[in-house]
Short mmCIF file of C-alpha atoms in Angstrom, two decimals:
data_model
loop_
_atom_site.label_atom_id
_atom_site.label_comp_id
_atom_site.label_asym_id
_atom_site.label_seq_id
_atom_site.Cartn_x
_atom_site.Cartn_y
_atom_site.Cartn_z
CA UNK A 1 0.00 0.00 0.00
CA UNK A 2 1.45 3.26 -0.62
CA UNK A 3 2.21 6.20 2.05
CA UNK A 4 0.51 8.65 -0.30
CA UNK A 5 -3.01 9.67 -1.87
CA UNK A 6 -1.80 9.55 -5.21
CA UNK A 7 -3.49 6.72 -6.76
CA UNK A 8 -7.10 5.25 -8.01
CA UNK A 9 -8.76 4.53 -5.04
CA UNK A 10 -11.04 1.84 -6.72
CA UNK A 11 -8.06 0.01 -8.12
CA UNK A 12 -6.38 -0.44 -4.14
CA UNK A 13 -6.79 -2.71 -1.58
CA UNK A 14 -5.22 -3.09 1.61
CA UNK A 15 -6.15 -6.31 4.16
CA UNK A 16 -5.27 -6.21 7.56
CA UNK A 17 -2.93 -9.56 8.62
CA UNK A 18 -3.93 -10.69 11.57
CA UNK A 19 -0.42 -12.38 12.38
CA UNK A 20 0.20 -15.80 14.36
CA UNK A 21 2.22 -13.52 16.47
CA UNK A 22 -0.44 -10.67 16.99
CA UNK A 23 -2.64 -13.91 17.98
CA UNK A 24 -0.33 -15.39 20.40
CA UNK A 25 0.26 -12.74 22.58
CA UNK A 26 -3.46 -11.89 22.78
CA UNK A 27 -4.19 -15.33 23.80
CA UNK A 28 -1.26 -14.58 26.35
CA UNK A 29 -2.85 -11.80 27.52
CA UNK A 30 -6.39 -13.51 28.16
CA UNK A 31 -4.78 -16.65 29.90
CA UNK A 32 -3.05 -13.95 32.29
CA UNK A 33 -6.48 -12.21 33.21
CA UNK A 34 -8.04 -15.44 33.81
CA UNK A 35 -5.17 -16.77 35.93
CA UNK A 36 -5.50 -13.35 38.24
CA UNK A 37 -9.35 -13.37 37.89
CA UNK A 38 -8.53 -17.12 39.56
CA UNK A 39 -6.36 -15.96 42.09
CA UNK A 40 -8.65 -13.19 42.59
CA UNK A 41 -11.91 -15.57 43.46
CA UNK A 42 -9.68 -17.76 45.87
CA UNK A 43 -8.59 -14.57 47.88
CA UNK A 44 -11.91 -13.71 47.77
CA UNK A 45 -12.68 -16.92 49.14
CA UNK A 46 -10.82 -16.82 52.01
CA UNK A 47 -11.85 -13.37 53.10
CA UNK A 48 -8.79 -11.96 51.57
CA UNK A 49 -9.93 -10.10 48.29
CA UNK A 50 -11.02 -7.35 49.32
CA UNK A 51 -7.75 -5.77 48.99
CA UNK A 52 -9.34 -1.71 49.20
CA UNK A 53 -12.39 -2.12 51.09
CA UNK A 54 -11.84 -4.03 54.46
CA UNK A 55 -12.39 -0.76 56.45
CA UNK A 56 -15.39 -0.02 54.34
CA UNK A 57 -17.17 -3.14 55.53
CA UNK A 58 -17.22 -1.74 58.73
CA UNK A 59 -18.43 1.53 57.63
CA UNK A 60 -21.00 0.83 55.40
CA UNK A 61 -24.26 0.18 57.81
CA UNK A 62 -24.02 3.57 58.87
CA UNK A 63 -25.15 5.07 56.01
CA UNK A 64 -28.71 4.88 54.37
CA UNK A 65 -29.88 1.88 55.23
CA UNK A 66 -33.32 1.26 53.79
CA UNK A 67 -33.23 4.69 51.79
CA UNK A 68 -31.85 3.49 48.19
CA UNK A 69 -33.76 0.75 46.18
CA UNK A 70 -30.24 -0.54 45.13
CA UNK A 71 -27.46 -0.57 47.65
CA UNK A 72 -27.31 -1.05 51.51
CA UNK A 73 -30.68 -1.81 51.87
CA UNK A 74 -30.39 -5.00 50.15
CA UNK A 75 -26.93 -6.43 51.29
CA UNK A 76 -27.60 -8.22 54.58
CA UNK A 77 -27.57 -11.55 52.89
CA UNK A 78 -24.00 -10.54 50.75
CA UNK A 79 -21.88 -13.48 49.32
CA UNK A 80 -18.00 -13.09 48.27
CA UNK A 81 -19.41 -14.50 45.05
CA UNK A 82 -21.65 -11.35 43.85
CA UNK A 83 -18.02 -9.65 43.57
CA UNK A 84 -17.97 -12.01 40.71
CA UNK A 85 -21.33 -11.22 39.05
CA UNK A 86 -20.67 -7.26 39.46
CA UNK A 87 -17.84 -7.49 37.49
CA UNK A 88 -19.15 -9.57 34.48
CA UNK A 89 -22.25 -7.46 34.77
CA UNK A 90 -20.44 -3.85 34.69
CA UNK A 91 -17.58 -5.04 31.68
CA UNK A 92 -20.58 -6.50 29.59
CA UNK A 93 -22.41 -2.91 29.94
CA UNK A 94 -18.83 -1.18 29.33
CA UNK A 95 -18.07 -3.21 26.06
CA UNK A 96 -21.51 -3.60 24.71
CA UNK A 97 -20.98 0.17 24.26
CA UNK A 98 -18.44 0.40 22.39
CA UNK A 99 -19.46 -2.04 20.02
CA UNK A 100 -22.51 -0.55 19.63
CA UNK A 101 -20.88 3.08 19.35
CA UNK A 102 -19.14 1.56 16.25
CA UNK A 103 -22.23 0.92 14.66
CA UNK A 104 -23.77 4.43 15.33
CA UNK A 105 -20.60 6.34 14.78
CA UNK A 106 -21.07 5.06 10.61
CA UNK A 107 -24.39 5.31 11.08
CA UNK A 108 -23.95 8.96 11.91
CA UNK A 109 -21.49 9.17 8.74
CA UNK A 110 -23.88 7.86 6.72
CA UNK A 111 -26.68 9.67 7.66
CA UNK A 112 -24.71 12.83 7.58
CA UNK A 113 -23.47 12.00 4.12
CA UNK A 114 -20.14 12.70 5.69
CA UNK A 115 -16.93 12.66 2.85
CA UNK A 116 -13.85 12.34 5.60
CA UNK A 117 -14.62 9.46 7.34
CA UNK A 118 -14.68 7.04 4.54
CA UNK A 119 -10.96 5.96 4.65
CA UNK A 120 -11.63 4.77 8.27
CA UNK A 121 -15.47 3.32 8.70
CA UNK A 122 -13.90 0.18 8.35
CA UNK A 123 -12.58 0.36 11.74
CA UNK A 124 -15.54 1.38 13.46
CA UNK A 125 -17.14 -0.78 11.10
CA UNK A 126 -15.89 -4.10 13.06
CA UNK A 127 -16.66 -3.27 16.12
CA UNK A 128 -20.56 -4.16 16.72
CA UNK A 129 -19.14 -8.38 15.98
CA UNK A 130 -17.95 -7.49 19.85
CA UNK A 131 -22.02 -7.87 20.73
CA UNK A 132 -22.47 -11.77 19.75
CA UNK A 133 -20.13 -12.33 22.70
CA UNK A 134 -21.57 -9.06 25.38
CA UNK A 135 -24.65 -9.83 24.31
CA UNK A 136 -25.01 -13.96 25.70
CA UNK A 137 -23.00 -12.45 28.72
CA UNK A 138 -25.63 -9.94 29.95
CA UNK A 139 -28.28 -12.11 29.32
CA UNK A 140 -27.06 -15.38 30.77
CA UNK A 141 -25.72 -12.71 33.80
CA UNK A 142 -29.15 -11.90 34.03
CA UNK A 143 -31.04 -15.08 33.67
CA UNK A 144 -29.25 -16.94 36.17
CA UNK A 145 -27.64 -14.25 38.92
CA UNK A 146 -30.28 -11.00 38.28
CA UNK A 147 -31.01 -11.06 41.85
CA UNK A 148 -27.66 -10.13 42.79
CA UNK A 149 -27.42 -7.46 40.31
CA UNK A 150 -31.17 -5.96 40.47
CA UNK A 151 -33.09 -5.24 43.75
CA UNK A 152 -36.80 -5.35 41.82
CA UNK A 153 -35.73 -9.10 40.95
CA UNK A 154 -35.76 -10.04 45.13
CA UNK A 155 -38.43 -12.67 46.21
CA UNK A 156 -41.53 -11.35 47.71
CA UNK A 157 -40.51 -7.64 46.80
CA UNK A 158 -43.94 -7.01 45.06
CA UNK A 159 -45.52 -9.00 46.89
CA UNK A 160 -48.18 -7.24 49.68
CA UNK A 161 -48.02 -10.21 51.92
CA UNK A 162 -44.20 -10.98 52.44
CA UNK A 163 -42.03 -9.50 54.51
CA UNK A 164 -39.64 -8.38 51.50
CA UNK A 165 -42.70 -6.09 50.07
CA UNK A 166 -41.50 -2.59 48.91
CA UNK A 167 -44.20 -0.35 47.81
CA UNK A 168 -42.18 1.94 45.48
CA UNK A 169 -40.38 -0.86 44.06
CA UNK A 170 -44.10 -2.83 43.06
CA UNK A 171 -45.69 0.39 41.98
CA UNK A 172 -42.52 -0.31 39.34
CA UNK A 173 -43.39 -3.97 38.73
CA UNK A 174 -45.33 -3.33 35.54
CA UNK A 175 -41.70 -2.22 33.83
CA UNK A 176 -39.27 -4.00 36.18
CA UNK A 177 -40.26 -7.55 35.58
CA UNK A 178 -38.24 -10.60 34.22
CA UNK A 179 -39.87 -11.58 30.82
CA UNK A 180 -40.29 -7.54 29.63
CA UNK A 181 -37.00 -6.90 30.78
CA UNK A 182 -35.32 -9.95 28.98
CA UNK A 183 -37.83 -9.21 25.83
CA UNK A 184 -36.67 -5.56 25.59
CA UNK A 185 -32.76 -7.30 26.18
CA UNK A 186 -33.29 -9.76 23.34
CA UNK A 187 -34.73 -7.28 21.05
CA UNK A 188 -31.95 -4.17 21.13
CA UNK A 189 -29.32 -7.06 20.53
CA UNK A 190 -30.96 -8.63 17.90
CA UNK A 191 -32.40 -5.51 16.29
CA UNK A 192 -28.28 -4.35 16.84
CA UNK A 193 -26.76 -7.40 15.32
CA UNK A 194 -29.14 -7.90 12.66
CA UNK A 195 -28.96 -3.89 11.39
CA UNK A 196 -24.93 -3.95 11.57
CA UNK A 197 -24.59 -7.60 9.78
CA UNK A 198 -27.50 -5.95 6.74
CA UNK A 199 -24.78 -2.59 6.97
CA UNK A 200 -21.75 -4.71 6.54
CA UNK A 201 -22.96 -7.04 4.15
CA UNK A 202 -23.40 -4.08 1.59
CA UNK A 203 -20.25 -2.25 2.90
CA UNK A 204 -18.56 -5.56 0.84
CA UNK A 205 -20.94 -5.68 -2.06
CA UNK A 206 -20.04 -2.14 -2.32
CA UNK A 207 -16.33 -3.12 -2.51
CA UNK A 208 -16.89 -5.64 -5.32
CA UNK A 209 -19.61 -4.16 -7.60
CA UNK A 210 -18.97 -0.45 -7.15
CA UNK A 211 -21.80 1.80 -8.25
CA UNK A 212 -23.79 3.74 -5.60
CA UNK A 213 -27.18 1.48 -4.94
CA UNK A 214 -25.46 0.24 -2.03
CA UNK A 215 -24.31 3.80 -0.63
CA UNK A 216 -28.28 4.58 -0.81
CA UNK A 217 -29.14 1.71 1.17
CA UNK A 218 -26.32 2.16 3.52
CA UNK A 219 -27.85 5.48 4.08
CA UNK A 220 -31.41 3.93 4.81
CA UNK A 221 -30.28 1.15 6.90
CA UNK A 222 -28.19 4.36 9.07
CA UNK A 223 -31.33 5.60 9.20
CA UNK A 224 -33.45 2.70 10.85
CA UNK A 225 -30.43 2.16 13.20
CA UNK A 226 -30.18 5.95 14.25
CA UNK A 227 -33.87 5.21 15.46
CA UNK A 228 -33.57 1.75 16.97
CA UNK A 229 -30.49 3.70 18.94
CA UNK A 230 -32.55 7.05 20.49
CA UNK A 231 -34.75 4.56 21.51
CA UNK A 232 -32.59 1.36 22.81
CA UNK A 233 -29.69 3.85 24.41
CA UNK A 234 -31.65 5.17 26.74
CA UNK A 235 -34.11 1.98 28.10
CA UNK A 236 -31.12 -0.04 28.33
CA UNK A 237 -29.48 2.88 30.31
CA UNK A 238 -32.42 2.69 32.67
CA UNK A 239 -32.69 -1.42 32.19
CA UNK A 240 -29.10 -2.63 32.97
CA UNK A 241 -27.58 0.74 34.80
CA UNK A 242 -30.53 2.89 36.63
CA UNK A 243 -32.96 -0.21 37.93
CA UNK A 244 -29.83 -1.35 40.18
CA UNK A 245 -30.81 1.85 42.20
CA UNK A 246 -33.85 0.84 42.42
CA UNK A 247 -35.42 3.16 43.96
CA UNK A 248 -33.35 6.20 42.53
CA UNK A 249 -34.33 7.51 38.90
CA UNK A 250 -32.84 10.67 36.85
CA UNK A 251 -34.56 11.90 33.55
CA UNK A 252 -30.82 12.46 32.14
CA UNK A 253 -29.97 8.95 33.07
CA UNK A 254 -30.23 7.85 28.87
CA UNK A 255 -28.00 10.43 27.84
CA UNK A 256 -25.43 10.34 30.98
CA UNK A 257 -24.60 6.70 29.76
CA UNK A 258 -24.98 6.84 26.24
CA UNK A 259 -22.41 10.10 26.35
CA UNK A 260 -20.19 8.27 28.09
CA UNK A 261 -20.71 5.20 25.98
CA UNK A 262 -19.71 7.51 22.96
CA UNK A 263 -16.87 8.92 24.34
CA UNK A 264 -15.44 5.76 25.18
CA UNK A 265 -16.02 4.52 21.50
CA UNK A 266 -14.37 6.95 19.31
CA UNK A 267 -11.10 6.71 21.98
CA UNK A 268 -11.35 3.06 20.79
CA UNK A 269 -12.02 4.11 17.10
CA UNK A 270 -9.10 6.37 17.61
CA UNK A 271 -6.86 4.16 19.50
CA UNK A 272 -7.35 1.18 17.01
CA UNK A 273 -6.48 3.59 13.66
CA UNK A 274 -3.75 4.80 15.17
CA UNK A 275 -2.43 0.89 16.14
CA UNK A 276 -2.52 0.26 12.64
CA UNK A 277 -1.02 3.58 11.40
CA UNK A 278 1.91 2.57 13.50
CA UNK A 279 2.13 -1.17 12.04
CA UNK A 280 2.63 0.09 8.61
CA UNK A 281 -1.22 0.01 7.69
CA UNK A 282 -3.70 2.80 6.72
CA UNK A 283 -1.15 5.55 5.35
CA UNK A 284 -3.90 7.31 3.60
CA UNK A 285 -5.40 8.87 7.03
CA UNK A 286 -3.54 12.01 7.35
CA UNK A 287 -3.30 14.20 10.09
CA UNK A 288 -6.84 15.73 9.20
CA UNK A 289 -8.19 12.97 10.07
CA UNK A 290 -6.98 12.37 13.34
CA UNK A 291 -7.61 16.11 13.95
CA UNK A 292 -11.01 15.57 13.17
CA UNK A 293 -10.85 12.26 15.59
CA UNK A 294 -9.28 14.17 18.01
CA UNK A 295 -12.14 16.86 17.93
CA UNK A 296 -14.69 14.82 18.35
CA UNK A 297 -12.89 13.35 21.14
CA UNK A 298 -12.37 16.83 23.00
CA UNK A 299 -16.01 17.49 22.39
CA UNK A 300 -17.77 14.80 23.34
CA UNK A 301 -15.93 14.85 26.32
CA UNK A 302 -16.67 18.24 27.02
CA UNK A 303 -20.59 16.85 26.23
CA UNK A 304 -19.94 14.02 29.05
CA UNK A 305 -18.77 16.19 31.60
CA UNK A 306 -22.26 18.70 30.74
CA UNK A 307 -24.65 16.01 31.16
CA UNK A 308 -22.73 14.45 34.18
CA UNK A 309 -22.33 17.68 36.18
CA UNK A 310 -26.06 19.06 35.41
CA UNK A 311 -27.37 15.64 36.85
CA UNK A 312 -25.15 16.32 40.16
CA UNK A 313 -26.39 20.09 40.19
CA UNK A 314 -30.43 19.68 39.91
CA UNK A 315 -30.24 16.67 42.32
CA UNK A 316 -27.59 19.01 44.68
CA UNK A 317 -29.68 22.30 44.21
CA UNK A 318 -33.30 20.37 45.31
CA UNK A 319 -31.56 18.54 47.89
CA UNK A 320 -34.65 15.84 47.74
CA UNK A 321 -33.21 13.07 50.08
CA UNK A 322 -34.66 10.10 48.03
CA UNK A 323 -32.55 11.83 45.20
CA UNK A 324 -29.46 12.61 47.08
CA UNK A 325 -28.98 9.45 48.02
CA UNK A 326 -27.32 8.53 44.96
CA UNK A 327 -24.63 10.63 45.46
CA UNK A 328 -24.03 10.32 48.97
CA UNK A 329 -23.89 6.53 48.53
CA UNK A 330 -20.80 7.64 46.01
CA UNK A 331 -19.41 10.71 48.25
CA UNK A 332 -19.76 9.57 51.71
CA UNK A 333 -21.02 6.24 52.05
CA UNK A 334 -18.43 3.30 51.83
CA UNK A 335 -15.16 4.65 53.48
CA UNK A 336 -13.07 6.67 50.73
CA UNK A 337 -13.25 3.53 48.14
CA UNK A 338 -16.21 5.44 45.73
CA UNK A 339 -15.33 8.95 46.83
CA UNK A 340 -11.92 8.34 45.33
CA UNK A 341 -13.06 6.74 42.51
CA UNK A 342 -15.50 9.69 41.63
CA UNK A 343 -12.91 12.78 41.65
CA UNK A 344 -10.52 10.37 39.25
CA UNK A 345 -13.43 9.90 37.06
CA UNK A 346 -14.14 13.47 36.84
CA UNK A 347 -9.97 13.78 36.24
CA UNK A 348 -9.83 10.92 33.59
CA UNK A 349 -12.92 12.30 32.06
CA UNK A 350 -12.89 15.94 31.55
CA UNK A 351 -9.79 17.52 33.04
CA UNK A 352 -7.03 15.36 31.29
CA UNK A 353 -8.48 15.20 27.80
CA UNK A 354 -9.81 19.07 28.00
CA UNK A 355 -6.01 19.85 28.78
CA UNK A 356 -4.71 17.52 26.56
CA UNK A 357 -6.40 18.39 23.46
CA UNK A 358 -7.12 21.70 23.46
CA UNK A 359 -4.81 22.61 20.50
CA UNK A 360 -4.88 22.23 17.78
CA UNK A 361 -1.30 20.38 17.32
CA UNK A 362 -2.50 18.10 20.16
CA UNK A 363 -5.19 16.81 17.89
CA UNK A 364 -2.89 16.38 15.22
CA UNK A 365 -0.16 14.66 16.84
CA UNK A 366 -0.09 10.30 17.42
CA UNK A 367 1.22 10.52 21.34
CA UNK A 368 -1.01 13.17 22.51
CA UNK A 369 -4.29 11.17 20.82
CA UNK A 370 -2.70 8.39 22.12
CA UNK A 371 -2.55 9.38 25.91
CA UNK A 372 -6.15 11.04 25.86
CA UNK A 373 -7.36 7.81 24.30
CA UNK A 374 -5.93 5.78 27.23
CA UNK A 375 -7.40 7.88 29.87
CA UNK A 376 -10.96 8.20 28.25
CA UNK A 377 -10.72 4.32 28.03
CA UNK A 378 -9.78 4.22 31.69
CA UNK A 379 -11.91 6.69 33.15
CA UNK A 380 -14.63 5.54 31.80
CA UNK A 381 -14.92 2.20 32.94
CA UNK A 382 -14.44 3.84 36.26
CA UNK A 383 -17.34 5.97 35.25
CA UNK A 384 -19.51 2.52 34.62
CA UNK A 385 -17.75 1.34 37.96
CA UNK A 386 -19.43 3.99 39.97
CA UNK A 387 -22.40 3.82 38.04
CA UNK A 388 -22.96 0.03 38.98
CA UNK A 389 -21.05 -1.36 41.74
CA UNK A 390 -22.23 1.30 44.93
CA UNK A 391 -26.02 -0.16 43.92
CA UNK A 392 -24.66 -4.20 43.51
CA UNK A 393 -21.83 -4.56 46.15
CA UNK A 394 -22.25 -1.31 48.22
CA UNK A 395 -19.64 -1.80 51.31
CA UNK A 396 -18.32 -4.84 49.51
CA UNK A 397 -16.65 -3.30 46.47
CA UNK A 398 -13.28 -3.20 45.81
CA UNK A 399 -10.15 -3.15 43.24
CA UNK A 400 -8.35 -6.02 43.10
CA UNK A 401 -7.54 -9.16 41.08
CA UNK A 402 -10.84 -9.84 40.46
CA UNK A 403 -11.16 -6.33 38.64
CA UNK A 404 -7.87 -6.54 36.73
CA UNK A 405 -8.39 -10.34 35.84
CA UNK A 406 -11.89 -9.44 34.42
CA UNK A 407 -11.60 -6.16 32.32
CA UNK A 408 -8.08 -8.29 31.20
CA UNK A 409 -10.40 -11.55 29.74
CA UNK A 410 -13.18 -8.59 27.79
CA UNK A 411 -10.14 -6.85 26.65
CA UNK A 412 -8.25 -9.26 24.94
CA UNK A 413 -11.42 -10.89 23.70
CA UNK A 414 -12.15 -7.35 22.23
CA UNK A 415 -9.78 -6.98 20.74
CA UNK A 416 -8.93 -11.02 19.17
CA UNK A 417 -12.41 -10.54 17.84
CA UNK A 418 -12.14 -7.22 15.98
CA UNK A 419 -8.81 -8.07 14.68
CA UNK A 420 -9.99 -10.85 13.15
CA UNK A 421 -13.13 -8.98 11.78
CA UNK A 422 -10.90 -6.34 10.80
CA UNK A 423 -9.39 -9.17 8.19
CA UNK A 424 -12.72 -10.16 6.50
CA UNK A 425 -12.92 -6.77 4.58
CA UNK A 426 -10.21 -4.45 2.98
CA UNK A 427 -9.37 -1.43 5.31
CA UNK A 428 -10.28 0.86 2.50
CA UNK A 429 -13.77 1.21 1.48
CA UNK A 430 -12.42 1.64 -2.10
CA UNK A 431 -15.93 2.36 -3.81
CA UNK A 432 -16.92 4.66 -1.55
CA UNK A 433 -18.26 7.37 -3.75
CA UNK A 434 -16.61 9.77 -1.11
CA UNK A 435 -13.20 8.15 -1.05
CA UNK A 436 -11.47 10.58 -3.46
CA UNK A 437 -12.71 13.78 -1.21
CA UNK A 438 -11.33 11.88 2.00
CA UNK A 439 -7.91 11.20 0.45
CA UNK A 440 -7.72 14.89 -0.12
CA UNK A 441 -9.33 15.95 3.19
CA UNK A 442 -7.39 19.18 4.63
CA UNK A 443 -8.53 21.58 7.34
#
């Protein structure tokens, strides 16, 4: 492939080789996460996992006992185990995201009729293939260990003559209930899946016929899954993330986690381009692309930190104690554990990346991107941390072994399976009928 632009786009091809070596030392690095997610469970065990939290334990009666839906209240019957469920629970939210972000990101492109973005889409393109293994893992997660995850799933909760019964939590039921909750599961995966594999399937036939029928369609099908996202981003923000608290509800709950869901995507989109800029591969993305990565990056960010601080404010400024719980559960509640946790998120999440790519050199440049990738990738799944574990584990959380050993085995899965995706379809979309614009793309 050559370093330059100079040549006729529909004449070039360039496959990604996903390398006996590259495969080797992922499989390395998944045997290593499941050897410390082992080590992890036995510590755990014995009483000995909970490497951050021991004074918590102590600590964590005191505060709000019966006054969330999703945290204290429901903890006097805790088993070392649900450490293990929490984890599997919050990593299949985490990556689920940014498969699905891949997905909408071209959808967006599409839709938008967008000309730049066409020597890269087949990054992003990959991506949603992540879902046929999140998706199994929520639901089995949920199917056989909901309970530990979800309060409204308890025995007897809705029920007016058991001990268990919670009004608030019944007056819910008609929503929070096993079969629509698992229907309205089922459905945003398949309706996912089966939108992305239609999308991809004329990506190809685009590559081998040419012509622009399939660019047309491509732009319809963007369409339908634009739609199918508004809607599925938000209920499964309230479905897998909010209903933990059970209790608790926020009206900017949808967009809190699908910003940070989209932030979190294009640092992978970002991340992975630059990867294979570095091995040799995709010379045609210039440095007005990545500026135009890196912008998106530095906004959205900015977008996160908006939604996230005006959810903190309204809750702060009515000071409604059935709403203030949820951040007093992360501020004050379980030792320093969460409290930490929060002021790195807001580091990780806004300060770092507003600082890091506020020029416009920063945006430009491979080790700048690549930093602010790493701590949007980081900070975020802290983000998700906070937004799940403090309702699942409450004094019980931790980081430890466990953690590491968990987000290690998603990780390396991630990224086996998009490599190997990433060799099913030449990295440049060479029929595009906006390729020629991209190659030239300046700013």
């Amino acid at each position: 492939m050559a370093g330059h632009s100079h040549f006729s786009p529909a004449n070039v091809e360039e496959y990604f080789e996903f390398t006996a070596e590259g495969r080797k030392r992922i499989i390395y690095a998944f045997v290593a996460g499941v050897v410390a997610l082992l080590v992890g469970i036995y510590l755990l065990s014995r009483g000995e996992g909970h490497e951050v939290v021991q004074a918590a334990a102590e600590h964590g009666a005191e505060h709000g006992e019966h006054l969330s839906g999703g945290a204290v209240s429901h903890h006097g019957d805790y088993d070392w185990t649900n450490r293990i469920w929490a984890n599997l629970w919050l990593n299949g939210v985490y990556f689920t995201g940014i498969a699905v972000i891949g997905m909408f990101f071209v959808s967006i492109q599409y839709l938008a009729k967008a000309g730049w973005s066409s020597v890269l889409k087949r990054v992003p393109e990959a991506f949603p293939r992540f879902l046929m293994i999140t998706g199994p893992v929520l639901i089995l997660t949920f199917l056989f260990k909901g309970d530990v995850i979800f309060h409204w799933m308890h025995h007897g909760i809705t029920d007016p003559a058991s001990e268990h019964y919670d009004k608030i939590i019944a007056g819910k039921s008609g929503y929070l209930n096993f079969g629509f909750f698992l229907g309205r599961m089922v459905v945003f995966f398949v309706l996912w899946l089966v939108l992305w594999n239609w999308m991809r399937k004329k990506s190809i036939d685009e590559d081998l016929n040419g012509g622009t029928n399939n660019f047309y369609d491509m732009v319809k099908i963007a369409t339908g899954f634009i739609v199918v996202m508004g809607i599925s981003s938000s209920m499964s923000a309230w479905d897998w993330v909010m209903s933990i608290d059970t209790h608790w509800f926020s009206t900017m709950f949808g967009w809190y986690m699908f910003s940070s869901w989209h932030v979190t995507g294009l640092a992978t989109i970002t991340l992975t381009v630059l990867l294979l800029k570095d091995k040799g591969y995709m010379q045609y993305v210039n440095f007005n692309h990545l500026h135009d990565l890196g912008k998106f990056m530095f906004a959205f960010s900015i977008f996160w930190t908006y939604v996230w601080f005006e959810q903190f404010l309204l809750i702060y400024y009515a000071n409604f104690p059935e709403e203030t719980i949820y951040f007093l559960e992360r501020w004050e509640g379980h030792d320093k554990l969460y409290k930490a946790t929060e002021i790195l998120n807001v580091v990780f999440n806004f300060l770092f990346p507003f600082l890091i790519m506020m020029t416009r050199d920063a945006k430009r440049t491979a080790i700048f991107l690549k930093i602010c990738c790493c701590f949007i990738l980081v900070g975020h799944y802290l983000d998700f941390y906070q937004m799940i574990m403090p309702g699942v584990l409450g004094p019980h959380g931790g980081f430890g072994l466990v953690e590491f050993g968990m987000v290690t085995i998603f990780a390396s899965a991630f990224i086996y399976i998009i490599s190997n995706e990433l060799t099913k379809a030449s990295l440049i979309a060479k029929n595009h009928p906006f390729l020629e614009e991209a190659l030239h793309h300046d700013i």
